[in-house]
Every structure is written in structure tokens, then in C-alpha cells.
Tab-separated table of C-alpha atoms in Angstrom:
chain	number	residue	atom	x	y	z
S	16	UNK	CA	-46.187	-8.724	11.747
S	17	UNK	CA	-50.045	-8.344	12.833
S	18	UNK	CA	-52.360	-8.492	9.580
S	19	UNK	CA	-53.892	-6.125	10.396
S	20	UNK	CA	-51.012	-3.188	10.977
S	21	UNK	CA	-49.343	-1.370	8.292
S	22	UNK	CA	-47.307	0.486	11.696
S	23	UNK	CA	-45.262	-2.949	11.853
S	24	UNK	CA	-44.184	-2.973	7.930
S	25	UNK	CA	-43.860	1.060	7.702
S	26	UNK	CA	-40.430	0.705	10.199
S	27	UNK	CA	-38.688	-1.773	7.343
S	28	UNK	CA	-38.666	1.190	4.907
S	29	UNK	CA	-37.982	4.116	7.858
S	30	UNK	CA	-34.531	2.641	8.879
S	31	UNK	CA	-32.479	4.001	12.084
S	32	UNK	CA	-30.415	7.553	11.770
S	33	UNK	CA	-27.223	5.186	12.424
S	34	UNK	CA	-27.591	3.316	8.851
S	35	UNK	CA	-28.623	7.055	7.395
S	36	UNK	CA	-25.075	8.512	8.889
S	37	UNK	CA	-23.355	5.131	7.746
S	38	UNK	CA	-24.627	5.380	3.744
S	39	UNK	CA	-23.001	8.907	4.076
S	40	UNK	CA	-19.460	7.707	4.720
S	41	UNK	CA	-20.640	4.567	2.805
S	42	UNK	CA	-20.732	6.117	-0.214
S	43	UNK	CA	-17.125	7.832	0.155
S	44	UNK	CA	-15.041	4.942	-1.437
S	45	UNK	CA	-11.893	5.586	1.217
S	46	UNK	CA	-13.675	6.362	3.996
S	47	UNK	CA	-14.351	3.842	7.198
S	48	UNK	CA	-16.967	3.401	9.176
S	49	UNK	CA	-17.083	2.381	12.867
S	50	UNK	CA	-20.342	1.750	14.655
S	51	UNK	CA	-19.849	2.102	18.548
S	52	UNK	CA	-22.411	-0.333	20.112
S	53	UNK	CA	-23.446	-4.344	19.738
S	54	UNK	CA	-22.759	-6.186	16.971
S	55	UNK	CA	-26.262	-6.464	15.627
S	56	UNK	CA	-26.711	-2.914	15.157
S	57	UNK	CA	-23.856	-2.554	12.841
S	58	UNK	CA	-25.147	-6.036	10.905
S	59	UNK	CA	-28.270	-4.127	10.470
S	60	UNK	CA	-26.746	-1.124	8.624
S	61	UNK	CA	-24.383	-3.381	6.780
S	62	UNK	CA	-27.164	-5.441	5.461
S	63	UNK	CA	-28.943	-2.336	4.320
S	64	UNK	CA	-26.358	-1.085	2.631
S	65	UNK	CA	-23.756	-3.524	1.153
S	66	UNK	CA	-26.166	-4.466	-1.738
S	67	UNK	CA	-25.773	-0.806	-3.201
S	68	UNK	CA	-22.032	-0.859	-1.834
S	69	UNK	CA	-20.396	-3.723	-2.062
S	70	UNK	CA	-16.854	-2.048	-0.627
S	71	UNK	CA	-18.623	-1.910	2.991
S	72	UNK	CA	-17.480	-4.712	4.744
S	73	UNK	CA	-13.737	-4.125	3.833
S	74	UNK	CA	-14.075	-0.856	5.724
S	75	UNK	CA	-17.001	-1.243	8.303
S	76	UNK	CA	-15.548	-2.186	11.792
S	77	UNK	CA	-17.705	-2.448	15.009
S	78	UNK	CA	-16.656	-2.171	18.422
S	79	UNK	CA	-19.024	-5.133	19.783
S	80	UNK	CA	-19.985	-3.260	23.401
S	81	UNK	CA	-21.112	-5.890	25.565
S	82	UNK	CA	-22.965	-5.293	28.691
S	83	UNK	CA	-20.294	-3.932	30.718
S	84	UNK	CA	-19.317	-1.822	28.234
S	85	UNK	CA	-22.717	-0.622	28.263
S	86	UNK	CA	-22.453	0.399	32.177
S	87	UNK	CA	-18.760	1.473	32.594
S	88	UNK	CA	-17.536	2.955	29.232
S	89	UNK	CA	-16.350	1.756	25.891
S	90	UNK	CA	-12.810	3.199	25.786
S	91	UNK	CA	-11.196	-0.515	25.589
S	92	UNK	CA	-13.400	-2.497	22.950
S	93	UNK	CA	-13.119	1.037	21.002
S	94	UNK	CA	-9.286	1.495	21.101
S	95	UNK	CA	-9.010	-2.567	20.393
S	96	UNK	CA	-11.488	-1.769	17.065
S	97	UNK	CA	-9.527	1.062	16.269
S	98	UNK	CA	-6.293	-0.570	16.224
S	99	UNK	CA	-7.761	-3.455	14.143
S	100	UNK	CA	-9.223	-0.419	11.662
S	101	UNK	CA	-5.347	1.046	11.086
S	102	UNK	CA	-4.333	-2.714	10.705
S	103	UNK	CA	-6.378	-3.600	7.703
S	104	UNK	CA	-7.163	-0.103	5.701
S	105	UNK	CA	-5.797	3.685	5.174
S	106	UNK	CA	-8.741	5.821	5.325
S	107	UNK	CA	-8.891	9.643	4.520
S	108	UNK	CA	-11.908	10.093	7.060
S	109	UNK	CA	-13.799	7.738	9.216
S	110	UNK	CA	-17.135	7.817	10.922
S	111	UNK	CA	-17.148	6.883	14.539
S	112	UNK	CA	-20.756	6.626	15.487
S	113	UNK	CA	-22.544	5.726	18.746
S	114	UNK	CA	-25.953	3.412	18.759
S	115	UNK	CA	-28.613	4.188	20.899
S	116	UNK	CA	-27.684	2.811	23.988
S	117	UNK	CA	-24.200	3.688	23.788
S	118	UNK	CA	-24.762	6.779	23.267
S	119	UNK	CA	-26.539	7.286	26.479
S	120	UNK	CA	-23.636	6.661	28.531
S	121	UNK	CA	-21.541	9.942	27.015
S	122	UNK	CA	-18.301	8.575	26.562
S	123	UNK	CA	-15.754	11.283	24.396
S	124	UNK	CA	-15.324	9.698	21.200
S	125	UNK	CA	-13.251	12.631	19.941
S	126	UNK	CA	-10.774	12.472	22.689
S	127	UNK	CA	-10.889	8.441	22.344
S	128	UNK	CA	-9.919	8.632	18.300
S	129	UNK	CA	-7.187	10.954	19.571
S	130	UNK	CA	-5.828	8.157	21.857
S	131	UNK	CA	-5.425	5.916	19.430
S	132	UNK	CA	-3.482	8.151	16.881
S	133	UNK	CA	-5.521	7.455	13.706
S	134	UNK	CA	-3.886	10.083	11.221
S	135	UNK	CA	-6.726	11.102	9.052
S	136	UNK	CA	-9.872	12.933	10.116
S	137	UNK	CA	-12.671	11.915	12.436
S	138	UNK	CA	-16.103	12.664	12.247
S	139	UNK	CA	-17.699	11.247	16.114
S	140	UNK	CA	-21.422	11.392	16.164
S	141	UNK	CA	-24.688	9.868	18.140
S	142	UNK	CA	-26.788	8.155	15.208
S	143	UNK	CA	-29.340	5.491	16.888
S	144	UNK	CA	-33.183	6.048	16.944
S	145	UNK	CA	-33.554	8.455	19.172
S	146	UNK	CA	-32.063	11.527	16.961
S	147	UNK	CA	-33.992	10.136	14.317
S	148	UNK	CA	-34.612	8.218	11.140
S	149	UNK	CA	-32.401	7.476	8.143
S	150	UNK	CA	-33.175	10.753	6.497
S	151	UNK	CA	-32.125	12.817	9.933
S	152	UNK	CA	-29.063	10.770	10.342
S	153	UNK	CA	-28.078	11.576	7.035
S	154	UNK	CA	-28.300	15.083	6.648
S	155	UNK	CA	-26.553	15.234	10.285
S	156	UNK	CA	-23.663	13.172	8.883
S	157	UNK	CA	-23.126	15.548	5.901
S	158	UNK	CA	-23.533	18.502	7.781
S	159	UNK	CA	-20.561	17.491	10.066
S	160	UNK	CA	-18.159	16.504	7.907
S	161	UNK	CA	-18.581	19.359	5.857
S	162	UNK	CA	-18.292	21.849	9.412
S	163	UNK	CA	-15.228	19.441	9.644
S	164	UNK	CA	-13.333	19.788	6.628
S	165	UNK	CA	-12.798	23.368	5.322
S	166	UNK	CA	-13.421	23.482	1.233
S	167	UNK	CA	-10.384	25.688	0.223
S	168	UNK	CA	-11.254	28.913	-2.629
S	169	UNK	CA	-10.696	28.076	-6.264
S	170	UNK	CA	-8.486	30.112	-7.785
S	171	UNK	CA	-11.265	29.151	-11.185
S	172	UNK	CA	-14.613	28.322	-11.264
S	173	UNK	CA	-15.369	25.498	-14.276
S	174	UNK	CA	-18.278	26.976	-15.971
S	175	UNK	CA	-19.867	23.838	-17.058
S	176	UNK	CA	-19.402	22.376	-13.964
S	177	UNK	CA	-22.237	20.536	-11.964
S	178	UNK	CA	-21.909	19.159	-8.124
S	179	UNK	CA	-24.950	16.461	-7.248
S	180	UNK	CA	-26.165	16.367	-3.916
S	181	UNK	CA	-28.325	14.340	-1.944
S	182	UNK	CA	-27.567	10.513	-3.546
S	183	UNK	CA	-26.971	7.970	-2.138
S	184	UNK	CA	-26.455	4.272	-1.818
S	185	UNK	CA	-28.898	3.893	0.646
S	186	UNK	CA	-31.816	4.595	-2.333
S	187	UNK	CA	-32.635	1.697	-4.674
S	188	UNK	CA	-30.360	1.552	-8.001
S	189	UNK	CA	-28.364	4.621	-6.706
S	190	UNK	CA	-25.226	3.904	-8.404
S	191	UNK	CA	-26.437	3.035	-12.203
S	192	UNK	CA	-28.704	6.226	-11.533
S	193	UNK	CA	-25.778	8.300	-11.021
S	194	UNK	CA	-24.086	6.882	-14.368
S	195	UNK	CA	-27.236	7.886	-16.290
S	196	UNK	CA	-27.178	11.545	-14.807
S	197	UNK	CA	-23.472	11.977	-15.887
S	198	UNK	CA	-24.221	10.786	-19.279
S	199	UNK	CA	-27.517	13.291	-19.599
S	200	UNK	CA	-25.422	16.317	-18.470
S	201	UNK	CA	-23.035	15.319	-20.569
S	202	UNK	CA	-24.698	15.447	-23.162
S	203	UNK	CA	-26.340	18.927	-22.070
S	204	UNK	CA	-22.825	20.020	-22.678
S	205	UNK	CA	-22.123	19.607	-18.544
S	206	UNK	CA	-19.607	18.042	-16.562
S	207	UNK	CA	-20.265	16.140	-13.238
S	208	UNK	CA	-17.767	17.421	-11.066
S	209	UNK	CA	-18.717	15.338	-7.525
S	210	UNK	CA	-21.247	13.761	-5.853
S	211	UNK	CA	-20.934	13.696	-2.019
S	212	UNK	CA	-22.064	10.710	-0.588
S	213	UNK	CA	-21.725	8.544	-3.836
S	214	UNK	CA	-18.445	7.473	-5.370
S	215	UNK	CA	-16.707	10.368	-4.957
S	216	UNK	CA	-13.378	10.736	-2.458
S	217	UNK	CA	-12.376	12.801	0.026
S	218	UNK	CA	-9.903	14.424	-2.123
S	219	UNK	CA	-12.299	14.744	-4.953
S	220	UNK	CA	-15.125	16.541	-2.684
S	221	UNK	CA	-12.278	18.978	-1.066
S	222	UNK	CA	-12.494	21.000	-4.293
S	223	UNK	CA	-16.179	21.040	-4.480
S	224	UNK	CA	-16.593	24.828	-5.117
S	225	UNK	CA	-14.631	24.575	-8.841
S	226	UNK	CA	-18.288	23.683	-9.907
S	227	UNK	CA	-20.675	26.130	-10.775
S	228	UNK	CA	-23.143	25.151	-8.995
S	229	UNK	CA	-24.951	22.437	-6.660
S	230	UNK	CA	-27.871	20.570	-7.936
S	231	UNK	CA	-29.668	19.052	-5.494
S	232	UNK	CA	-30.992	15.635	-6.901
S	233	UNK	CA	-33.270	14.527	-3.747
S	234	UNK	CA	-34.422	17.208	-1.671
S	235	UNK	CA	-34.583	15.406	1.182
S	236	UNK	CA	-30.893	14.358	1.672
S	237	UNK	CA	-29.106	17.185	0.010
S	238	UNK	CA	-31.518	20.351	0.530
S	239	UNK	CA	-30.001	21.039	4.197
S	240	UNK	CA	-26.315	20.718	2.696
S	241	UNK	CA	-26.712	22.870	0.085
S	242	UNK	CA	-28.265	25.525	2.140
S	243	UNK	CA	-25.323	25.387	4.376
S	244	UNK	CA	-22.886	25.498	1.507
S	245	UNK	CA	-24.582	28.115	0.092
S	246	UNK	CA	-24.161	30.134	3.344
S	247	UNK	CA	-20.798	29.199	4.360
S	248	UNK	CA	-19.451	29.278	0.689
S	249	UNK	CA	-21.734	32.045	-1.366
S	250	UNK	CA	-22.088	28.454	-3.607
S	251	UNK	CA	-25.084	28.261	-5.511
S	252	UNK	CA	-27.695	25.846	-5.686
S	253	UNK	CA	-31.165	24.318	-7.500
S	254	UNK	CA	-32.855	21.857	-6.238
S	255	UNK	CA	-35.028	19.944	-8.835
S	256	UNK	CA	-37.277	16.980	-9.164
S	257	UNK	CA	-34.934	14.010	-9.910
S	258	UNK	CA	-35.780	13.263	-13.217
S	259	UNK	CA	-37.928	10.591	-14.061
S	260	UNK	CA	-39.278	9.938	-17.826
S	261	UNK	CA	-38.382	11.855	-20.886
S	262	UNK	CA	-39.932	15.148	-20.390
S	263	UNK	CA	-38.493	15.146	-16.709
S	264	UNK	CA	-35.625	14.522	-18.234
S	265	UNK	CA	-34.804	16.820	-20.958
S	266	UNK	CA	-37.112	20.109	-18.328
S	267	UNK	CA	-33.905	18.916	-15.976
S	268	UNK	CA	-31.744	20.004	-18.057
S	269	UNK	CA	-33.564	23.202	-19.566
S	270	UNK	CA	-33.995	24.326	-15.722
S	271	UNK	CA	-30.888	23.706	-14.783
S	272	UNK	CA	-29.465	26.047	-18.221
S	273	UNK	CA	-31.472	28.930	-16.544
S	274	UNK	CA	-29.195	28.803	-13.633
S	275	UNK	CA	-25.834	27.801	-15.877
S	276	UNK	CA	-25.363	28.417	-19.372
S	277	UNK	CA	-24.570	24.989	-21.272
S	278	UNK	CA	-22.124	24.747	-23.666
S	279	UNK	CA	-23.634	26.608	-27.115
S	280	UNK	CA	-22.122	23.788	-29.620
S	281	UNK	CA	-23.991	21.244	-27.425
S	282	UNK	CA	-27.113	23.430	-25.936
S	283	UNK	CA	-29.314	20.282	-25.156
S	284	UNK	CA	-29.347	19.213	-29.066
S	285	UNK	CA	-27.504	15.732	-28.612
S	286	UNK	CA	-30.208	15.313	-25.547
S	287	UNK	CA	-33.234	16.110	-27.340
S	288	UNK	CA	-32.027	13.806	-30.360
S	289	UNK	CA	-32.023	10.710	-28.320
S	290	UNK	CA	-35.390	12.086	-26.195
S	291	UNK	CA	-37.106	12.410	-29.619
S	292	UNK	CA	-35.623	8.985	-30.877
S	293	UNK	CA	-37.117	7.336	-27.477
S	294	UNK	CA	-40.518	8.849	-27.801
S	295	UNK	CA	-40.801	6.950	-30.965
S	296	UNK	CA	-39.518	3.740	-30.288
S	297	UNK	CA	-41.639	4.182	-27.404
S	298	UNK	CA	-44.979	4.577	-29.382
S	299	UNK	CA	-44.302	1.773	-31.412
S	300	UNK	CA	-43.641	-0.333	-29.388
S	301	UNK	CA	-46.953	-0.032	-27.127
S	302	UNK	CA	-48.861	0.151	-29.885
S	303	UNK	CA	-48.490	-3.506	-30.211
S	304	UNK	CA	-48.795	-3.817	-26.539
S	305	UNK	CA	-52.115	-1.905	-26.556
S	306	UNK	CA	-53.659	-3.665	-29.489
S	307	UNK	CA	-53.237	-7.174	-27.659
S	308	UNK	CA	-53.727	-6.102	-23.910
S	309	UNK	CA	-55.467	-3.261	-23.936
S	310	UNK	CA	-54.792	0.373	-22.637
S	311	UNK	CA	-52.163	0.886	-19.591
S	312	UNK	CA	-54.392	2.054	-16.869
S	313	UNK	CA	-55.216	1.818	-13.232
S	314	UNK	CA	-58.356	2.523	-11.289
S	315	UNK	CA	-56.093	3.068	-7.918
S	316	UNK	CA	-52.128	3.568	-7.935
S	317	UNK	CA	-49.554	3.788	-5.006
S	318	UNK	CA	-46.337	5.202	-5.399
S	319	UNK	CA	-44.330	4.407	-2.170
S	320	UNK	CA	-41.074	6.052	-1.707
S	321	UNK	CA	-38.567	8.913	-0.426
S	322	UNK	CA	-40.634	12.195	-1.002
S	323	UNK	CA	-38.231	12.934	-3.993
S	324	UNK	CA	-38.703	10.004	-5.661
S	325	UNK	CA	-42.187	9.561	-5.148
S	326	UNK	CA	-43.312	12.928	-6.272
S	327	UNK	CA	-41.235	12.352	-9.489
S	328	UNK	CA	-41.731	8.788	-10.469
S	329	UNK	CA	-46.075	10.215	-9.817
S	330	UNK	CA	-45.120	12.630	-12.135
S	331	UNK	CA	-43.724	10.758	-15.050
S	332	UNK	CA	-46.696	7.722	-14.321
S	333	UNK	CA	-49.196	10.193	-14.979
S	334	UNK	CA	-47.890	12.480	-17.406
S	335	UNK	CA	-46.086	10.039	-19.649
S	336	UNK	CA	-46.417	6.186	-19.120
S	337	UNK	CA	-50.219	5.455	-17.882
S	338	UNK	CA	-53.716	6.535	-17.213
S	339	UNK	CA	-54.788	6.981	-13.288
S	340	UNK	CA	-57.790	7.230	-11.744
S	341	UNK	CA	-56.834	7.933	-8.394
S	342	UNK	CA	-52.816	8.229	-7.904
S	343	UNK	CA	-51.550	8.293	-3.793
S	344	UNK	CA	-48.244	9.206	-3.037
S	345	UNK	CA	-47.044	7.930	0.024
S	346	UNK	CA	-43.556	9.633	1.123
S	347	UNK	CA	-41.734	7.330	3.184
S	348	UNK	CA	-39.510	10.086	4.941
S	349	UNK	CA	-42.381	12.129	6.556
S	350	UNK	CA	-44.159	15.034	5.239
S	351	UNK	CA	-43.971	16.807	2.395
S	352	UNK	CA	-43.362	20.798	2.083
S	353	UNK	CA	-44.816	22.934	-0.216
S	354	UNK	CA	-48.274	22.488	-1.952
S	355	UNK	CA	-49.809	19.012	-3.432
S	356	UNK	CA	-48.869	18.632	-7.480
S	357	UNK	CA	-51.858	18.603	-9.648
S	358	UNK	CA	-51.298	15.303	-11.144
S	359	UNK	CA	-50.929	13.765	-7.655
S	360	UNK	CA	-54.894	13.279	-5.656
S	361	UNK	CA	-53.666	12.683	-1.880
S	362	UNK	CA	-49.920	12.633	-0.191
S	363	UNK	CA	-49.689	10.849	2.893
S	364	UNK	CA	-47.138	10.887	5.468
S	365	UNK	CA	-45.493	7.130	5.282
S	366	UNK	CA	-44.597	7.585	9.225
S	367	UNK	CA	-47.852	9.252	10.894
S	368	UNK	CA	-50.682	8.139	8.068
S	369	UNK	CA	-50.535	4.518	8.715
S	370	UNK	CA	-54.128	3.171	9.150
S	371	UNK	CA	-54.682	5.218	5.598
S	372	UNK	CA	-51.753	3.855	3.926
S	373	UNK	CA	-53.229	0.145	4.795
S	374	UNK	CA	-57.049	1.391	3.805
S	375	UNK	CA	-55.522	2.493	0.451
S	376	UNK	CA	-53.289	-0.686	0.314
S	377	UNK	CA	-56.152	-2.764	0.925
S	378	UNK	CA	-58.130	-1.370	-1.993
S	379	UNK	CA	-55.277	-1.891	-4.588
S	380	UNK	CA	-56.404	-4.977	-6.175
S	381	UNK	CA	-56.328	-4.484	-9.764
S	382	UNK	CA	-54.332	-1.217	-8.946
S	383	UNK	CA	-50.867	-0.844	-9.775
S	384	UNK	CA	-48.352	-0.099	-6.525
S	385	UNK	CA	-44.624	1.415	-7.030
S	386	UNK	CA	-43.031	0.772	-3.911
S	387	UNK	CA	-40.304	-0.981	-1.691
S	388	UNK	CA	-40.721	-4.548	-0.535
S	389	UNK	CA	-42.655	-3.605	2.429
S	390	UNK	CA	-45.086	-2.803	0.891
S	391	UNK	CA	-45.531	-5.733	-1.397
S	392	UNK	CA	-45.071	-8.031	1.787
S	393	UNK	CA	-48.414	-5.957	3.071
S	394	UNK	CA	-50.581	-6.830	-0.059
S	395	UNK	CA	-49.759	-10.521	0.296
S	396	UNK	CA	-50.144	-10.456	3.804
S	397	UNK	CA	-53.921	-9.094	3.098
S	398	UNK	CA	-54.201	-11.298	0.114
S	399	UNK	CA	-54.203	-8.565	-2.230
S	400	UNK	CA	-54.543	-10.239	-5.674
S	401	UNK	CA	-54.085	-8.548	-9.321
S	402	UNK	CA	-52.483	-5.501	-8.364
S	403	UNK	CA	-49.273	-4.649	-10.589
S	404	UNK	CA	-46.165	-4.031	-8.599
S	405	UNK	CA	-42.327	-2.469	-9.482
S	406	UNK	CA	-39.868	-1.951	-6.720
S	407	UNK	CA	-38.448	1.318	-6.435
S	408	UNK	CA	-37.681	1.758	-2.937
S	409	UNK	CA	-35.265	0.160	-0.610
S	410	UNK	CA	-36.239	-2.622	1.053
S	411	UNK	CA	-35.995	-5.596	-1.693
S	412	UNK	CA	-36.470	-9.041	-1.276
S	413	UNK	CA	-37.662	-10.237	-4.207
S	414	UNK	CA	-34.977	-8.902	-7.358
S	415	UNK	CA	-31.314	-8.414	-8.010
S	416	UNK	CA	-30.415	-5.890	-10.359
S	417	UNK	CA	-27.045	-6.912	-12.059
S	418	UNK	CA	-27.296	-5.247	-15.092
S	419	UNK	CA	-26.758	-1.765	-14.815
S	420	UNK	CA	-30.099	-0.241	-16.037
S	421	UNK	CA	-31.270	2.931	-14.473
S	422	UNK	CA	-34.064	4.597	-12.995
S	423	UNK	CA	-33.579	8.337	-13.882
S	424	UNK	CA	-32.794	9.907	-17.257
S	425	UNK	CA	-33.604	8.461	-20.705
S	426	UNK	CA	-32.607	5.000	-20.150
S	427	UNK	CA	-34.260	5.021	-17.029
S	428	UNK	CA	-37.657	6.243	-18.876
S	429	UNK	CA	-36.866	2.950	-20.918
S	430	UNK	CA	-36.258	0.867	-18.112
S	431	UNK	CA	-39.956	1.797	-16.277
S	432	UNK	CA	-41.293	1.661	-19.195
S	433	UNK	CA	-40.765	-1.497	-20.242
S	434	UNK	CA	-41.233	-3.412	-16.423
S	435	UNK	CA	-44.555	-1.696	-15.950
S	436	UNK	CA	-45.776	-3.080	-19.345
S	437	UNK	CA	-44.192	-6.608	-18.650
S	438	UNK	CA	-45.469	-6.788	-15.105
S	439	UNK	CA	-48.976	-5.917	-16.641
S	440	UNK	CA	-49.142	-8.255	-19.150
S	441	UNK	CA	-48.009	-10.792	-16.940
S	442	UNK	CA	-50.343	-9.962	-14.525
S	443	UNK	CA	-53.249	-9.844	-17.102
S	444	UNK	CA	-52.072	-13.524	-18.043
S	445	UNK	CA	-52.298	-14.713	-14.585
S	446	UNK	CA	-56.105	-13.779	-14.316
S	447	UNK	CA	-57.148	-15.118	-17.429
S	448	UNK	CA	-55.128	-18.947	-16.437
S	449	UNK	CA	-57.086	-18.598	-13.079
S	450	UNK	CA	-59.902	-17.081	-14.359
């Protein structure tokens, strides 16, 4: 990668629509996944992926088109990957997608799954570069499968009820996210009903409209299905700021009671216990922090990330956990609808904004920069030094999370917490051993 270009470093976090399709079906435990073009494309969507989803490979085929393939058809290597599919797993829907240059040469993957007799449905789509990145590839896959598969009446609607859409294991700590949100609305006096796209099965999502309604966690995933369901189904929907930090947290909830009544024995009060109990732990534990390295603030911040998350984790930074001087948002999947927050100074559009990305990048030392890997990779690239840095965006290269400790909700307030003030006193201690 040229020094000098953030372009070359902005296309590791804007991955292909094929991998955005493939975290779709990746995140429906007994679906398959089979990936219609060379081998490496399919590695590269594996790779992506199988960190958040470690089922993949047991159910991610590819049909390896060679050359030939590429020029004549790929009925044969298809059919042969097929076979090998009903060999080694029962799936209850798979994803046949084409890469880019297969899917140039307009070969009928619906009538090819027919051949080959694979008793279960089959969603065939085009998902390589040229439809799109991840973000168009997965709203395309959703929208499919759900023009696909019919979501029969409910005889009852469950009144505490709660559908989340738009996760998904292609976004950083996805999964122990998702356990935090079940525990918050449970304690709202919800239930979690499903979550397309992450954990739950095709059976499960088939009686989607027994939920109240459809909360819509990242706007830029799940916006598009939940307008369609809303259409085809009369379901309702809200679509909300994921939430980040305490008060995100606990106006989640509140916003979400306008729409659905909570339960009155529980009406938030188990939620606001803990919230309150938080905020004071919270306080005394950076006091201590603040007496011995001084207030939490940041002449310049970055926050790097899917518009969703960005937006929110800006929100919670400058509301809750630090002082800003000037806080960018940079939204990795394009740009942003709607007017500019208040507590954000400048948005830029992570595809079509690069030479301003790297101008703000390169005036981030002593800044702090939430971000993927790419972006970190960029700073040391430039030589960047003292600028305080948390991953929160796919791609990672330098962290494994093992422990199951969230991003969203009130352990997930904890969790940011605690790595910004560790990464800044650790930081601090590093300039005053080389200073």
C-alpha cells in the first residue's frame, strides 16, 4: 500500500457484496453457503467471516471454476460441489452465489440447483463487486430470501415480543453484542423473539410476525428489510441508534416502550437499577484514574465504522465517556442520510472522502481513533505516534476477543469504558519512558 493513499487501506474495511450476501446465510446456523467462482474468492469471504462464525467452514462449499469454466459454463464443477454439499450436511436453505466473473457468463443457477435435487430451498444470486459492496450484498441477500420464503399469519401476536434486524456476524463482536441486547430487553420486561442473520434458524425466522414488532439495530443492514416487511406483512418497525453507553442504553429501551408497552411489573425498573449501579461504579472508579492521569480528553478523535455504529459509539464518546475537541465520524458504508448530530463536527463518506480521511488521520497524533485495523495500519504507516486507538470495526489484526464482553448495552458501556482508559494510560506511560 502507497504511503501516501488512504484509497488502498479504505477497500480492507469496504469488503465485496459476495462476503455481504455470505454473512447473511452465515449467520443462519443450518444454512449452506456455496460460492460459484475460484477458490480464492470464497477464501476471502471465509476469512472474513469465520472469526465471528466459527460454524462456516462445515457448511461453506465452493465450486472452484477454473478457466474453462469461466468460458463455457459451470454446470459440471457446480453439480460435482453440490453433490459433495448433500454428502456432508442437511441444510434448510442454501445460498448459491456467483463471483464477479462468473457471473458474467449467465449460467441458470436456479435450474442447475434443480438438477441436482437438493430438497430444501435455494436462494441463487450474483454477489461480486460489481453489484456492490458488503452492505449492498447484504441487504440483497435478505431481501431474497425473505421474497423466497412466505412468513405464514399468526394466529397470536406475543405482546412483549421483539424481532432484531440488521446484525450480523460480519460486524466486530456481533455475537456477545446480541447476548447483551437479549439480556437488556429482558430486563425491560421484553422477549427477543429472532434475529435474522444471527443465530437464529430457518424454522425460528418462519414465524417472525408472532413479535410485535421489528427493531432495527443497524440501519444500514436491516432498514431495507424492515421496510419490505412492513409492506408485505403490515409488521411494524423502529429503527434506533444501536445502543452504546448507559444513557443509549436505558433511551433504547424507553423509545422502544413508546412503540410497545413493556411489561408493567418490570417497566424498565430492573434496567435502570443496574444503569444507576454502573454510573457509580463508574465515577469512582475514574476518579482515581483522573487524579493520577489527568482528565480523559482529546484534541482530535476518529470514529471509523458502519454508519450505525459510528454515529452511536460518537454519541456515547461525547456524551458520556470523554471530552472532544473536534470528533470526525467516518462511515465506512457510504453516506449518511438525514442531518449531522450535534455532538458530531464533520461526517465523511469512508468510500468517496478519502484524501480527507488521510488529512484527518494524519493529524491524529495525540488524538484518540475508534476504528477497524485499517485504519490503525494507516497511522503506523504515516508514523503516527501517541494517538489512542480501540478496534471496533471489522478488519482486526491485532486482538482476539475470547471472553465474551460486549460492545452495546450496559456491559458494553463497561467494556469501552474501561479499554479507552487502559489504552490511555498506557499510552500516557509510553511518552513519559520515551520522553
Amino acid at each position: 500500500m502507497a504511503k501516501s493513499e488512504w484509497d488502498n487501506a479504505c477497500t480492507q474495511v469496504s469488503a465485496c457484496a459476495l462476503t455481504g450476501a455470505t454473512a447473511f446465510f452465515a449467520g443462519i446456523p443450518d444454512a449452506a453457503v456455496v460460492v460459484n467462482g475460484p477458490l480464492w474468492c470464497s477464501f476471502y469471504a471465509r476469512r472474513y467471516l469465520e472469526k465471528q462464525c466459527p460454524s462456516l467452514p462445515e457448511r461453506f462449499f465452493c465450486s472452484q471454476a477454473d478457466n474453462e469454466a469461466v468460458v463455457y459454463g459451470t454446470e459440471a464443477c457446480l453439480l460435482e460441489t453440490l453433490d459433495t454439499l448433500k454428502e456432508k450436511c442437511s441444510p434448510s436453505v442454501i445460498l448459491i452465489i456467483n463471483n464477479c466473473s462468473v457471473g458474467l457468463i449467465g449460467d441458470d443457477l436456479a435450474g442447475i440447483a434443480r438438477q441436482a435435487n437438493l430438497g430444501c430451498p435455494v436462494v441463487c444470486m450474483d454477489g461480486g463487486g460489481l453489484v456492490g459492496g458488503f452492505w449492498e450484498g447484504y441487504r440483497a441477500a435478505t431481501q431474497k430470501y425473505f421474497e423466497m420464503l412466505e412468513l405464514p399469519s399468526c394466529s397470536a401476536i406475543d405482546p412483549r415480543a421483539v424481532n432484531l434486524l440488521g446484525l450480523s456476524v460480519g460486524y466486530y463482536n456481533a455475537v456477545t453484542d446480541l447476548e447483551e441486547l437479549r439480556r437488556v430487553l429482558l430486563m425491560a420486561g421484553y422477549r427477543l423473539h429472532v434475529s435474522p442473520g444471527l443465530g437464529s434458524s430457518v424454522g425460528e425466522m418462519a414465524f417472525m410476525r408472532r413479535a410485535a414488532i421489528n427493531l432495527v439495530v443497524h440501519e444500514e443492514l436491516g432498514g431495507e428489510l424492515a421496510r419490505q416487511l412492513q409492506k408485505q406483512y403490515d409488521m411494524p418497525y423502529v429503527s434506533l441508534l444501536p445502543p452504546y453507553g448507559i444513557e443509549q442504553t436505558v433511551s433504547w429501551i424507553d423509545t422502544l416502550k413508546i412503540h410497545v408497552p413493556s411489561n408493567p411489573v418490570a417497566a424498565g425498573n430492573f434496567l435502570r437499577k443496574e444503569a444507576n449501579s454502573r454510573q457509580q461504579e463508574f465515577r469512582t472508579a475514574i476518579a482515581d484514574m483522573e487524579r493520577f492521569w489527568g482528565d480523559l480528553w482529546f484534541e482530535q478523535a476518529v470514529v471509523a465504522a458502519p454508519g450505525s455504529v459510528a454515529i452511536g459509539l460518537a454519541r456515547a464518546l461525547r456524551l458520556e465517556w470523554a471530552d472532544i475537541g473536534a470528533l470526525t465520524v467516518v462511515a465506512h458504508d457510504g453516506p449518511m442520510a438525514g442531518p449531522m448530530p450535534s455532538y458530531v463536527d464533520s461526517i465523511l463518506d469512508g468510500a468517496a472522502s478519502s484524501k480527507e480521511i488521510e488529512n484527518r488521520l494524519k493529524n491524529l497524533s495525540g488524538g484518540l481513533l475508534l476504528g477497524s485495523g485499517s485504519e490503525k495500519a494507516f497511522l503506523r504507516q504515516q508514523s503516527i505516534a501517541g494517538t489512542v486507538c480501540c478496534n471496533i470495526a471489522l478488519p482486526v489484526y491485532d486482538e482476539v476477543i475470547l471472553t465474551g464482553r460486549p460492545f452495546m448495552g450496559l456491559r458494553g458501556a463497561a467494556n469501552l469504558l474501561e479499554r479507552l482508559w487502559n489504552n490511555f494510560a498506557a499510552e500516557k506511560q509510553r511518552r513519559s519512558n520515551d520522553g
